């Protein structure tokens, strides 16, 4: 069956190039890297699945009976990919080829938004009390804030994300610790903070984090979306 590293090494290197090319284009204020960046984006959009094989069915029989096709499985890295592409679009859409920008939006819808927000089913991570709920929900929530223009739809999407964040916080003790260790604490709580800050900025400070062991974004604050 191979090893995780054989697949994941080029998978993550491609996303590393995406980040490097976006930063170089912004910091150097140049279009010199744009064609290479567009090719990297197109390659990511053409991947069979954004979820890594370790998080997908390992047998054909399992894949055939799975609730979601493999290209619509939203795992940690599919969510992170969605966030990375959404940020790229937000920062550079006016400089990207319109075909590339449109492809990003199509793939976000097809691979992430449709299976997560347009079906009655839930992914397992929406109810777990570990880093998965914060990373997946936080990354997808930030992607939605950056790319979804329909405010009514966006409010519903964020409501779903907030519920997953509540599951994440339920895994923490009164001392602010979790049984996953410092590495996963940083990973999960980092995404929790990243996401909680974005609606606050997006609404001009009208959306704030609740105090105590509650969700990172108040349900009522969703009404503050402009």
Tab-separated table of C-alpha atoms in Angstrom:
chain	number	residue	atom	x	y	z
A	1	UNK	CA	0.000	0.000	0.000
A	2	UNK	CA	3.038	2.334	0.202
A	3	UNK	CA	3.790	4.869	2.914
A	4	UNK	CA	2.258	8.167	3.924
A	5	UNK	CA	5.501	10.008	3.190
A	6	UNK	CA	5.626	8.916	-0.456
A	7	UNK	CA	2.343	10.719	-1.156
A	8	UNK	CA	2.454	13.488	1.412
A	9	UNK	CA	5.946	14.809	0.637
A	10	UNK	CA	5.063	16.156	-2.846
A	11	UNK	CA	1.555	17.037	-1.609
A	12	UNK	CA	2.879	19.394	1.059
A	13	UNK	CA	5.742	20.651	-1.091
A	14	UNK	CA	3.203	21.831	-3.655
A	15	UNK	CA	1.363	23.778	-0.979
A	16	UNK	CA	4.645	25.163	0.280
A	17	UNK	CA	5.371	26.486	-3.203
A	18	UNK	CA	1.910	28.045	-3.276
A	19	UNK	CA	2.634	29.957	-0.075
A	20	UNK	CA	6.119	30.992	-1.188
A	21	UNK	CA	4.906	32.271	-4.555
A	22	UNK	CA	2.023	34.222	-3.020
A	23	UNK	CA	4.346	35.860	-0.475
A	24	UNK	CA	6.970	36.644	-3.105
A	25	UNK	CA	4.352	38.219	-5.378
A	26	UNK	CA	3.110	40.405	-2.547
A	27	UNK	CA	6.384	41.333	-0.859
A	28	UNK	CA	8.222	42.069	-4.093
A	29	UNK	CA	5.132	43.587	-5.718
A	30	UNK	CA	5.796	41.772	-8.965
A	31	UNK	CA	3.957	39.610	-11.461
A	32	UNK	CA	7.145	37.745	-12.348
A	33	UNK	CA	5.980	34.654	-10.452
A	34	UNK	CA	2.363	34.770	-11.542
A	35	UNK	CA	2.507	32.148	-14.297
A	36	UNK	CA	4.292	29.695	-11.991
A	37	UNK	CA	1.795	30.439	-9.236
A	38	UNK	CA	-1.132	29.857	-11.590
A	39	UNK	CA	0.337	26.512	-12.635
A	40	UNK	CA	0.672	25.453	-8.996
A	41	UNK	CA	-2.916	26.493	-8.293
A	42	UNK	CA	-4.145	24.603	-11.350
A	43	UNK	CA	-2.249	21.498	-10.238
A	44	UNK	CA	-3.802	21.627	-6.757
A	45	UNK	CA	-7.251	22.139	-8.248
A	46	UNK	CA	-6.678	19.092	-10.447
A	47	UNK	CA	-5.775	16.707	-7.623
A	48	UNK	CA	-8.114	13.737	-7.304
A	49	UNK	CA	-8.709	14.504	-3.623
A	50	UNK	CA	-7.518	17.200	-1.256
A	51	UNK	CA	-7.748	14.807	1.683
A	52	UNK	CA	-4.637	12.667	2.113
A	53	UNK	CA	-4.888	8.883	1.552
A	54	UNK	CA	-4.393	8.163	5.273
A	55	UNK	CA	-7.787	9.805	5.859
A	56	UNK	CA	-9.549	8.121	2.922
A	57	UNK	CA	-10.966	4.606	2.431
A	58	UNK	CA	-8.160	2.151	1.795
A	59	UNK	CA	-10.256	-0.376	-0.134
A	60	UNK	CA	-12.382	0.087	-3.227
A	61	UNK	CA	-15.382	-1.517	-1.549
A	62	UNK	CA	-15.195	1.041	1.245
A	63	UNK	CA	-14.896	3.907	-1.205
A	64	UNK	CA	-17.943	2.721	-3.152
A	65	UNK	CA	-20.133	2.621	-0.051
A	66	UNK	CA	-18.760	5.763	1.630
A	67	UNK	CA	-21.165	8.591	2.296
A	68	UNK	CA	-19.001	11.056	0.379
A	69	UNK	CA	-16.866	10.478	-2.714
A	70	UNK	CA	-13.184	10.823	-1.991
A	71	UNK	CA	-12.897	14.213	-3.679
A	72	UNK	CA	-15.505	15.543	-1.221
A	73	UNK	CA	-13.913	14.254	1.966
A	74	UNK	CA	-13.020	17.237	4.135
A	75	UNK	CA	-10.128	16.315	6.411
A	76	UNK	CA	-7.479	18.474	8.072
A	77	UNK	CA	-5.555	19.046	4.883
A	78	UNK	CA	-8.507	19.502	2.548
A	79	UNK	CA	-9.660	22.243	4.919
A	80	UNK	CA	-6.197	23.804	5.017
A	81	UNK	CA	-6.009	23.666	1.225
A	82	UNK	CA	-9.349	25.448	0.973
A	83	UNK	CA	-8.120	28.154	3.327
A	84	UNK	CA	-4.838	28.588	1.439
A	85	UNK	CA	-6.574	28.935	-1.923
A	86	UNK	CA	-9.187	31.290	-0.494
A	87	UNK	CA	-6.442	33.536	0.900
A	88	UNK	CA	-4.644	33.437	-2.440
A	89	UNK	CA	-7.829	34.513	-4.173
A	90	UNK	CA	-8.467	37.272	-1.644
A	91	UNK	CA	-4.955	38.682	-1.955
A	92	UNK	CA	-4.281	38.265	-5.667
A	93	UNK	CA	-7.561	37.829	-7.534
A	94	UNK	CA	-7.080	41.036	-9.521
A	95	UNK	CA	-3.718	39.731	-10.755
A	96	UNK	CA	-4.668	36.115	-11.441
A	97	UNK	CA	-5.909	34.890	-14.790
A	98	UNK	CA	-9.744	34.959	-14.534
A	99	UNK	CA	-9.868	31.261	-15.492
A	100	UNK	CA	-7.637	30.407	-12.535
A	101	UNK	CA	-9.642	32.542	-10.115
A	102	UNK	CA	-12.875	30.946	-11.306
A	103	UNK	CA	-11.354	27.465	-10.962
A	104	UNK	CA	-10.513	28.164	-7.326
A	105	UNK	CA	-14.102	29.160	-6.579
A	106	UNK	CA	-15.477	26.104	-8.388
A	107	UNK	CA	-13.219	23.703	-6.509
A	108	UNK	CA	-13.972	25.292	-3.140
A	109	UNK	CA	-17.656	24.770	-3.826
A	110	UNK	CA	-17.334	21.256	-5.217
A	111	UNK	CA	-14.834	19.820	-2.771
A	112	UNK	CA	-15.591	21.631	0.508
A	113	UNK	CA	-18.640	23.871	0.690
A	114	UNK	CA	-21.110	21.521	-0.999
A	115	UNK	CA	-20.326	18.382	1.041
A	116	UNK	CA	-20.044	20.268	4.321
A	117	UNK	CA	-22.807	22.844	4.110
A	118	UNK	CA	-25.267	21.603	1.477
A	119	UNK	CA	-25.969	18.094	2.773
A	120	UNK	CA	-27.739	16.841	5.917
A	121	UNK	CA	-24.744	14.682	6.821
A	122	UNK	CA	-22.009	15.620	9.252
A	123	UNK	CA	-18.319	14.842	9.160
A	124	UNK	CA	-16.988	13.018	12.202
A	125	UNK	CA	-14.713	15.891	13.172
A	126	UNK	CA	-17.649	18.237	13.771
A	127	UNK	CA	-18.313	16.508	17.092
A	128	UNK	CA	-14.859	15.416	18.270
A	129	UNK	CA	-13.062	16.994	21.214
A	130	UNK	CA	-9.601	17.174	19.694
A	131	UNK	CA	-7.640	19.325	17.251
A	132	UNK	CA	-9.585	18.087	14.204
A	133	UNK	CA	-12.708	20.062	15.075
A	134	UNK	CA	-10.800	23.326	15.435
A	135	UNK	CA	-8.481	22.925	12.453
A	136	UNK	CA	-11.120	21.723	9.996
A	137	UNK	CA	-13.814	24.127	11.158
A	138	UNK	CA	-11.432	27.055	11.524
A	139	UNK	CA	-9.824	26.635	8.106
A	140	UNK	CA	-13.143	26.166	6.306
A	141	UNK	CA	-14.744	29.016	8.232
A	142	UNK	CA	-11.963	31.395	7.252
A	143	UNK	CA	-12.182	30.264	3.632
A	144	UNK	CA	-15.911	30.985	3.648
A	145	UNK	CA	-15.418	34.443	5.140
A	146	UNK	CA	-12.953	35.249	2.362
A	147	UNK	CA	-14.966	33.932	-0.594
A	148	UNK	CA	-18.708	33.738	0.136
A	149	UNK	CA	-20.573	36.913	-0.799
A	150	UNK	CA	-24.114	35.833	0.123
A	151	UNK	CA	-24.472	37.029	3.728
A	152	UNK	CA	-27.420	34.768	4.563
A	153	UNK	CA	-25.551	31.706	3.335
A	154	UNK	CA	-22.374	32.789	5.109
A	155	UNK	CA	-24.190	33.164	8.435
A	156	UNK	CA	-25.469	29.595	8.131
A	157	UNK	CA	-21.998	28.315	7.290
A	158	UNK	CA	-20.464	30.065	10.280
A	159	UNK	CA	-23.164	28.697	12.551
A	160	UNK	CA	-22.102	25.170	11.532
A	161	UNK	CA	-18.457	26.056	12.123
A	162	UNK	CA	-19.169	27.519	15.561
A	163	UNK	CA	-20.860	24.297	16.647
A	164	UNK	CA	-17.713	22.358	15.779
A	165	UNK	CA	-15.654	24.858	17.765
A	166	UNK	CA	-17.861	24.175	20.772
A	167	UNK	CA	-16.989	20.489	20.477
A	168	UNK	CA	-13.323	21.405	20.340
A	169	UNK	CA	-13.476	23.460	23.544
A	170	UNK	CA	-15.334	20.669	25.318
A	171	UNK	CA	-12.108	18.657	25.206
A	172	UNK	CA	-10.244	21.158	27.389
A	173	UNK	CA	-9.970	21.030	31.149
A	174	UNK	CA	-10.423	23.947	33.518
A	175	UNK	CA	-6.654	24.404	33.449
A	176	UNK	CA	-6.700	25.018	29.678
A	177	UNK	CA	-4.912	21.772	28.904
A	178	UNK	CA	-5.859	18.919	26.624
A	179	UNK	CA	-4.695	15.274	26.532
A	180	UNK	CA	-3.172	15.633	23.053
A	181	UNK	CA	0.082	17.267	24.078
A	182	UNK	CA	1.683	20.631	23.307
A	183	UNK	CA	2.072	20.040	19.559
A	184	UNK	CA	-1.594	19.359	18.949
A	185	UNK	CA	-2.555	22.003	21.514
A	186	UNK	CA	-0.742	24.573	19.380
A	187	UNK	CA	-2.225	23.182	16.172
A	188	UNK	CA	-5.829	23.046	17.348
A	189	UNK	CA	-5.938	26.126	19.550
A	190	UNK	CA	-4.019	28.061	16.927
A	191	UNK	CA	-6.772	27.531	14.382
A	192	UNK	CA	-9.372	28.315	17.017
A	193	UNK	CA	-7.753	31.709	17.626
A	194	UNK	CA	-7.162	32.390	13.918
A	195	UNK	CA	-10.820	31.795	13.159
A	196	UNK	CA	-12.179	33.656	16.206
A	197	UNK	CA	-10.226	36.760	15.208
A	198	UNK	CA	-11.497	36.857	11.635
A	199	UNK	CA	-15.241	37.427	12.294
A	200	UNK	CA	-14.240	40.107	14.816
A	201	UNK	CA	-12.246	41.893	12.108
A	202	UNK	CA	-14.827	41.150	9.421
A	203	UNK	CA	-17.647	42.792	11.412
A	204	UNK	CA	-15.603	45.758	12.575
A	205	UNK	CA	-15.504	44.529	16.172
A	206	UNK	CA	-19.199	43.670	16.462
A	207	UNK	CA	-18.403	39.980	16.775
A	208	UNK	CA	-16.369	39.025	19.828
A	209	UNK	CA	-15.251	35.851	21.554
A	210	UNK	CA	-17.351	34.685	24.434
A	211	UNK	CA	-15.741	34.334	27.826
A	212	UNK	CA	-15.463	30.981	29.516
A	213	UNK	CA	-15.806	27.578	27.942
A	214	UNK	CA	-18.152	28.659	25.198
A	215	UNK	CA	-17.898	28.969	21.455
A	216	UNK	CA	-15.350	31.313	19.960
A	217	UNK	CA	-17.974	33.339	18.123
A	218	UNK	CA	-21.296	34.257	19.651
A	219	UNK	CA	-24.348	32.963	17.788
A	220	UNK	CA	-25.906	36.427	17.975
A	221	UNK	CA	-22.810	37.964	16.455
A	222	UNK	CA	-23.562	36.201	13.190
A	223	UNK	CA	-26.289	38.765	12.706
A	224	UNK	CA	-23.597	41.447	12.655
A	225	UNK	CA	-22.337	40.349	9.244
A	226	UNK	CA	-22.440	43.386	6.950
